[in-house]
Amino acid sequence: MSIRLPKNLMIAMAAISFDATLYLPGQQAVANEILDLPPQAKSLLLRDMQDHIYNLDDIMAALSEGNFNEAAKIATIRMTKGHKSWEKMASKGKTIEEIMAKQKSIMGLTQAEIRKKLHGQKGQISVSQFAPEEFIEMGNGFHDAAKKFATDAFKAHIPPKVEDYQKAFENIQQMTSMCRACHDTWDLK
């Protein structure tokens, strides 16, 4: 049995997952760590976060149409570790299979090795060049959650079943919980 959820319901569910931090009367906001980045890295980070919101919206739109394969491709190319490299490969006509093969080639590498392999071009800047390790690990948590979403979405039934949607929302919630945790921990200077 296939279930196609209305697009408005999917969007509402996504909005709920982007739960804003609320403080009850008498509660004090906890001071966050300050993330001080050079202007170019700060701009890159802000653009990446905005792109990830757009990517999540595109994923929700694909899921609302029952197109788990498209949702998985969006996450694989635009949200996993090294996404700028994957986006560049896609723009040059590389297939999802070629991109996934390249992704496998960086599995098990340290952050410094990944940075050198994917961002080693002279003059190219990466947020991870300047951010503290704790921040990088939170970012990696987001990218790992996106990879888990993509892996599970590629395995979804055609047509998708209820359990496919449940797994998709669990994985999306893991991504958004990483966003929330990071925003609850860091303030960009």
mmCIF file of C-alpha atoms in Angstrom:
data_model
loop_
_atom_site.group_PDB
_atom_site.id
_atom_site.type_symbol
_atom_site.label_atom_id
_atom_site.label_comp_id
_atom_site.label_asym_id
_atom_site.label_seq_id
_atom_site.Cartn_x
_atom_site.Cartn_y
_atom_site.Cartn_z
ATOM 1 C CA MET A 1 0.000 0.000 0.000
ATOM 2 C CA SER A 2 1.368 3.382 -0.998
ATOM 3 C CA ILE A 3 0.600 6.574 0.838
ATOM 4 C CA ARG A 4 1.101 9.957 -0.752
ATOM 5 C CA LEU A 5 1.006 12.698 1.845
ATOM 6 C CA PRO A 6 -0.317 16.111 0.824
ATOM 7 C CA LYS A 7 2.447 18.643 0.197
ATOM 8 C CA ASN A 8 1.008 21.064 2.777
ATOM 9 C CA LEU A 9 1.146 18.343 5.430
ATOM 10 C CA MET A 10 4.753 17.553 4.530
ATOM 11 C CA ILE A 11 5.710 21.226 4.758
ATOM 12 C CA ALA A 12 3.926 21.573 8.095
ATOM 13 C CA MET A 13 5.781 18.532 9.426
ATOM 14 C CA ALA A 14 9.073 20.055 8.294
ATOM 15 C CA ALA A 15 8.242 23.347 9.960
ATOM 16 C CA ILE A 16 7.504 21.556 13.219
ATOM 17 C CA SER A 17 10.888 19.854 13.062
ATOM 18 C CA PHE A 18 12.528 23.298 12.928
ATOM 19 C CA ASP A 19 11.443 23.927 16.504
ATOM 20 C CA ALA A 20 12.614 27.334 17.701
ATOM 21 C CA THR A 21 14.104 27.492 21.175
ATOM 22 C CA LEU A 22 11.554 29.031 23.520
ATOM 23 C CA TYR A 23 12.136 30.252 27.043
ATOM 24 C CA LEU A 24 9.417 30.143 29.649
ATOM 25 C CA PRO A 25 8.945 33.124 31.983
ATOM 26 C CA GLY A 26 11.742 33.149 34.525
ATOM 27 C CA GLN A 27 14.089 31.040 32.403
ATOM 28 C CA GLN A 28 17.418 32.490 31.409
ATOM 29 C CA ALA A 29 19.018 31.931 28.026
ATOM 30 C CA VAL A 30 22.324 30.110 28.293
ATOM 31 C CA ALA A 31 25.272 31.987 26.825
ATOM 32 C CA ASN A 32 26.570 30.263 23.726
ATOM 33 C CA GLU A 33 30.156 29.736 22.660
ATOM 34 C CA ILE A 34 31.394 32.395 20.249
ATOM 35 C CA LEU A 35 32.430 31.210 16.800
ATOM 36 C CA ASP A 36 34.853 33.777 15.421
ATOM 37 C CA LEU A 37 35.595 33.199 11.731
ATOM 38 C CA PRO A 38 37.336 35.328 9.106
ATOM 39 C CA PRO A 39 34.819 37.177 6.889
ATOM 40 C CA GLN A 40 35.146 34.790 3.925
ATOM 41 C CA ALA A 41 34.629 31.688 6.113
ATOM 42 C CA LYS A 42 31.725 33.364 7.927
ATOM 43 C CA SER A 43 30.062 34.157 4.602
ATOM 44 C CA LEU A 44 30.588 30.576 3.426
ATOM 45 C CA LEU A 45 29.059 29.174 6.624
ATOM 46 C CA LEU A 46 25.993 31.425 6.416
ATOM 47 C CA ARG A 47 25.489 30.519 2.753
ATOM 48 C CA ASP A 48 25.854 26.794 3.544
ATOM 49 C CA MET A 49 23.275 26.971 6.340
ATOM 50 C CA GLN A 50 20.840 28.785 4.062
ATOM 51 C CA ASP A 51 21.463 26.247 1.296
ATOM 52 C CA HIS A 52 20.749 23.398 3.724
ATOM 53 C CA ILE A 53 17.360 24.941 4.559
ATOM 54 C CA TYR A 54 16.616 25.079 0.829
ATOM 55 C CA ASN A 55 17.862 21.497 0.459
ATOM 56 C CA LEU A 56 15.567 20.311 3.245
ATOM 57 C CA ASP A 57 12.680 22.088 1.529
ATOM 58 C CA ASP A 58 13.552 20.365 -1.760
ATOM 59 C CA ILE A 59 13.739 17.015 0.045
ATOM 60 C CA MET A 60 10.324 17.582 1.607
ATOM 61 C CA ALA A 61 8.887 18.472 -1.806
ATOM 62 C CA ALA A 62 10.330 15.274 -3.324
ATOM 63 C CA LEU A 63 8.973 13.183 -0.435
ATOM 64 C CA SER A 64 5.544 14.783 -0.787
ATOM 65 C CA GLU A 65 5.511 13.464 -4.362
ATOM 66 C CA GLY A 66 6.670 10.020 -3.196
ATOM 67 C CA ASN A 67 10.006 10.508 -4.981
ATOM 68 C CA PHE A 68 12.426 9.060 -2.446
ATOM 69 C CA ASN A 69 15.116 8.575 -5.081
ATOM 70 C CA GLU A 70 15.182 12.318 -5.830
ATOM 71 C CA ALA A 71 15.203 13.137 -2.108
ATOM 72 C CA ALA A 72 18.156 10.760 -1.654
ATOM 73 C CA LYS A 73 20.050 12.375 -4.539
ATOM 74 C CA ILE A 74 19.511 15.845 -3.061
ATOM 75 C CA ALA A 75 20.917 14.735 0.292
ATOM 76 C CA THR A 76 23.800 12.808 -1.288
ATOM 77 C CA ILE A 77 24.969 15.616 -3.552
ATOM 78 C CA ARG A 78 24.071 18.722 -1.552
ATOM 79 C CA MET A 79 24.222 17.776 2.144
ATOM 80 C CA THR A 80 26.827 15.092 2.872
ATOM 81 C CA LYS A 81 30.477 15.725 3.804
ATOM 82 C CA GLY A 82 32.242 17.284 0.845
ATOM 83 C CA HIS A 83 28.990 18.554 -0.681
ATOM 84 C CA LYS A 84 30.686 21.397 -2.521
ATOM 85 C CA SER A 85 32.826 18.848 -4.370
ATOM 86 C CA TRP A 86 29.770 16.664 -5.105
ATOM 87 C CA GLU A 87 27.827 19.676 -6.380
ATOM 88 C CA LYS A 88 30.731 20.551 -8.669
ATOM 89 C CA MET A 89 30.855 16.974 -9.986
ATOM 90 C CA ALA A 90 27.082 17.004 -10.612
ATOM 91 C CA SER A 91 27.345 20.324 -12.455
ATOM 92 C CA LYS A 92 29.935 18.697 -14.735
ATOM 93 C CA GLY A 93 27.511 15.902 -15.607
ATOM 94 C CA LYS A 94 28.818 13.187 -13.283
ATOM 95 C CA THR A 95 26.249 10.544 -12.365
ATOM 96 C CA ILE A 96 25.045 9.850 -8.840
ATOM 97 C CA GLU A 97 26.956 6.556 -9.013
ATOM 98 C CA GLU A 98 30.217 8.362 -9.850
ATOM 99 C CA ILE A 99 29.633 10.833 -7.039
ATOM 100 C CA MET A 100 28.901 8.057 -4.554
ATOM 101 C CA ALA A 101 32.086 6.223 -5.627
ATOM 102 C CA LYS A 102 34.097 9.375 -4.911
ATOM 103 C CA GLN A 103 32.362 9.691 -1.544
ATOM 104 C CA LYS A 104 33.444 6.171 -0.663
ATOM 105 C CA SER A 105 37.040 7.161 -1.412
ATOM 106 C CA ILE A 106 37.061 9.594 1.547
ATOM 107 C CA MET A 107 35.443 7.255 4.068
ATOM 108 C CA GLY A 108 37.739 6.677 7.012
ATOM 109 C CA LEU A 109 39.914 9.722 6.345
ATOM 110 C CA THR A 110 40.552 12.270 9.068
ATOM 111 C CA GLN A 111 39.047 15.741 8.780
ATOM 112 C CA ALA A 112 42.464 17.124 7.791
ATOM 113 C CA GLU A 113 42.869 14.472 5.093
ATOM 114 C CA ILE A 114 39.372 15.128 3.738
ATOM 115 C CA ARG A 115 40.057 18.862 3.721
ATOM 116 C CA LYS A 116 43.313 18.314 1.816
ATOM 117 C CA LYS A 117 41.741 15.898 -0.678
ATOM 118 C CA LEU A 118 38.560 17.901 -1.356
ATOM 119 C CA HIS A 119 39.562 21.464 -0.514
ATOM 120 C CA GLY A 120 43.234 21.318 -1.345
ATOM 121 C CA GLN A 121 43.028 23.684 -4.303
ATOM 122 C CA LYS A 122 45.203 26.711 -3.746
ATOM 123 C CA GLY A 123 43.241 29.622 -2.360
ATOM 124 C CA GLN A 124 40.049 27.645 -1.646
ATOM 125 C CA ILE A 125 38.691 28.324 1.819
ATOM 126 C CA SER A 126 36.802 25.970 4.123
ATOM 127 C CA VAL A 127 35.035 26.712 7.401
ATOM 128 C CA SER A 128 36.810 23.716 8.941
ATOM 129 C CA GLN A 129 40.153 25.494 8.424
ATOM 130 C CA PHE A 130 39.168 28.013 11.113
ATOM 131 C CA ALA A 131 36.479 26.451 13.321
ATOM 132 C CA PRO A 132 37.171 24.642 16.604
ATOM 133 C CA GLU A 133 37.027 20.842 16.605
ATOM 134 C CA GLU A 134 33.771 20.798 18.618
ATOM 135 C CA PHE A 135 32.043 22.856 15.937
ATOM 136 C CA ILE A 136 33.432 20.655 13.163
ATOM 137 C CA GLU A 137 32.170 17.532 14.939
ATOM 138 C CA MET A 138 28.660 19.002 15.147
ATOM 139 C CA GLY A 139 28.802 19.794 11.439
ATOM 140 C CA ASN A 140 29.977 16.258 10.747
ATOM 141 C CA GLY A 141 26.994 14.994 12.742
ATOM 142 C CA PHE A 142 24.695 16.901 10.397
ATOM 143 C CA HIS A 143 26.434 15.594 7.282
ATOM 144 C CA ASP A 144 26.423 12.030 8.667
ATOM 145 C CA ALA A 145 22.674 12.307 9.363
ATOM 146 C CA ALA A 146 22.171 13.490 5.770
ATOM 147 C CA LYS A 147 24.126 10.452 4.555
ATOM 148 C CA LYS A 148 21.940 8.142 6.679
ATOM 149 C CA PHE A 149 18.817 9.786 5.256
ATOM 150 C CA ALA A 150 20.106 9.292 1.696
ATOM 151 C CA THR A 151 21.094 5.671 2.298
ATOM 152 C CA ASP A 152 17.659 4.807 3.702
ATOM 153 C CA ALA A 153 15.792 6.848 1.072
ATOM 154 C CA PHE A 154 17.579 4.998 -1.742
ATOM 155 C CA LYS A 155 16.239 1.758 -0.171
ATOM 156 C CA ALA A 156 12.602 2.947 -0.035
ATOM 157 C CA HIS A 157 9.917 0.875 -1.696
ATOM 158 C CA ILE A 158 8.454 1.942 -5.018
ATOM 159 C CA PRO A 159 5.820 3.088 -4.393
ATOM 160 C CA PRO A 160 6.851 4.154 -0.875
ATOM 161 C CA LYS A 161 5.216 2.598 2.158
ATOM 162 C CA VAL A 162 4.307 4.112 5.505
ATOM 163 C CA GLU A 163 7.503 2.766 7.066
ATOM 164 C CA ASP A 164 9.554 4.533 4.372
ATOM 165 C CA TYR A 165 7.991 7.856 5.348
ATOM 166 C CA GLN A 166 8.514 7.083 9.037
ATOM 167 C CA LYS A 167 12.197 6.333 8.460
ATOM 168 C CA ALA A 168 12.567 9.461 6.319
ATOM 169 C CA PHE A 169 11.105 11.673 9.048
ATOM 170 C CA GLU A 170 13.260 10.018 11.721
ATOM 171 C CA ASN A 171 16.341 10.762 9.625
ATOM 172 C CA ILE A 172 15.258 14.326 8.832
ATOM 173 C CA GLN A 173 14.708 14.858 12.545
ATOM 174 C CA GLN A 174 18.289 13.701 13.160
ATOM 175 C CA MET A 175 19.513 16.332 10.690
ATOM 176 C CA THR A 176 17.422 19.124 12.199
ATOM 177 C CA SER A 177 18.374 18.105 15.743
ATOM 178 C CA MET A 178 22.015 18.647 14.741
ATOM 179 C CA CYS A 179 21.074 22.110 13.450
ATOM 180 C CA ARG A 180 19.294 22.858 16.696
ATOM 181 C CA ALA A 181 22.140 21.573 18.855
ATOM 182 C CA CYS A 182 24.651 23.681 16.978
ATOM 183 C CA HIS A 183 22.519 26.830 17.142
ATOM 184 C CA ASP A 184 21.944 26.159 20.861
ATOM 185 C CA THR A 185 25.727 25.958 21.368
ATOM 186 C CA TRP A 186 27.325 28.530 19.058
ATOM 187 C CA ASP A 187 26.878 32.195 18.208
ATOM 188 C CA LEU A 188 28.579 33.500 15.093
ATOM 189 C CA LYS A 189 30.584 36.650 15.803
#
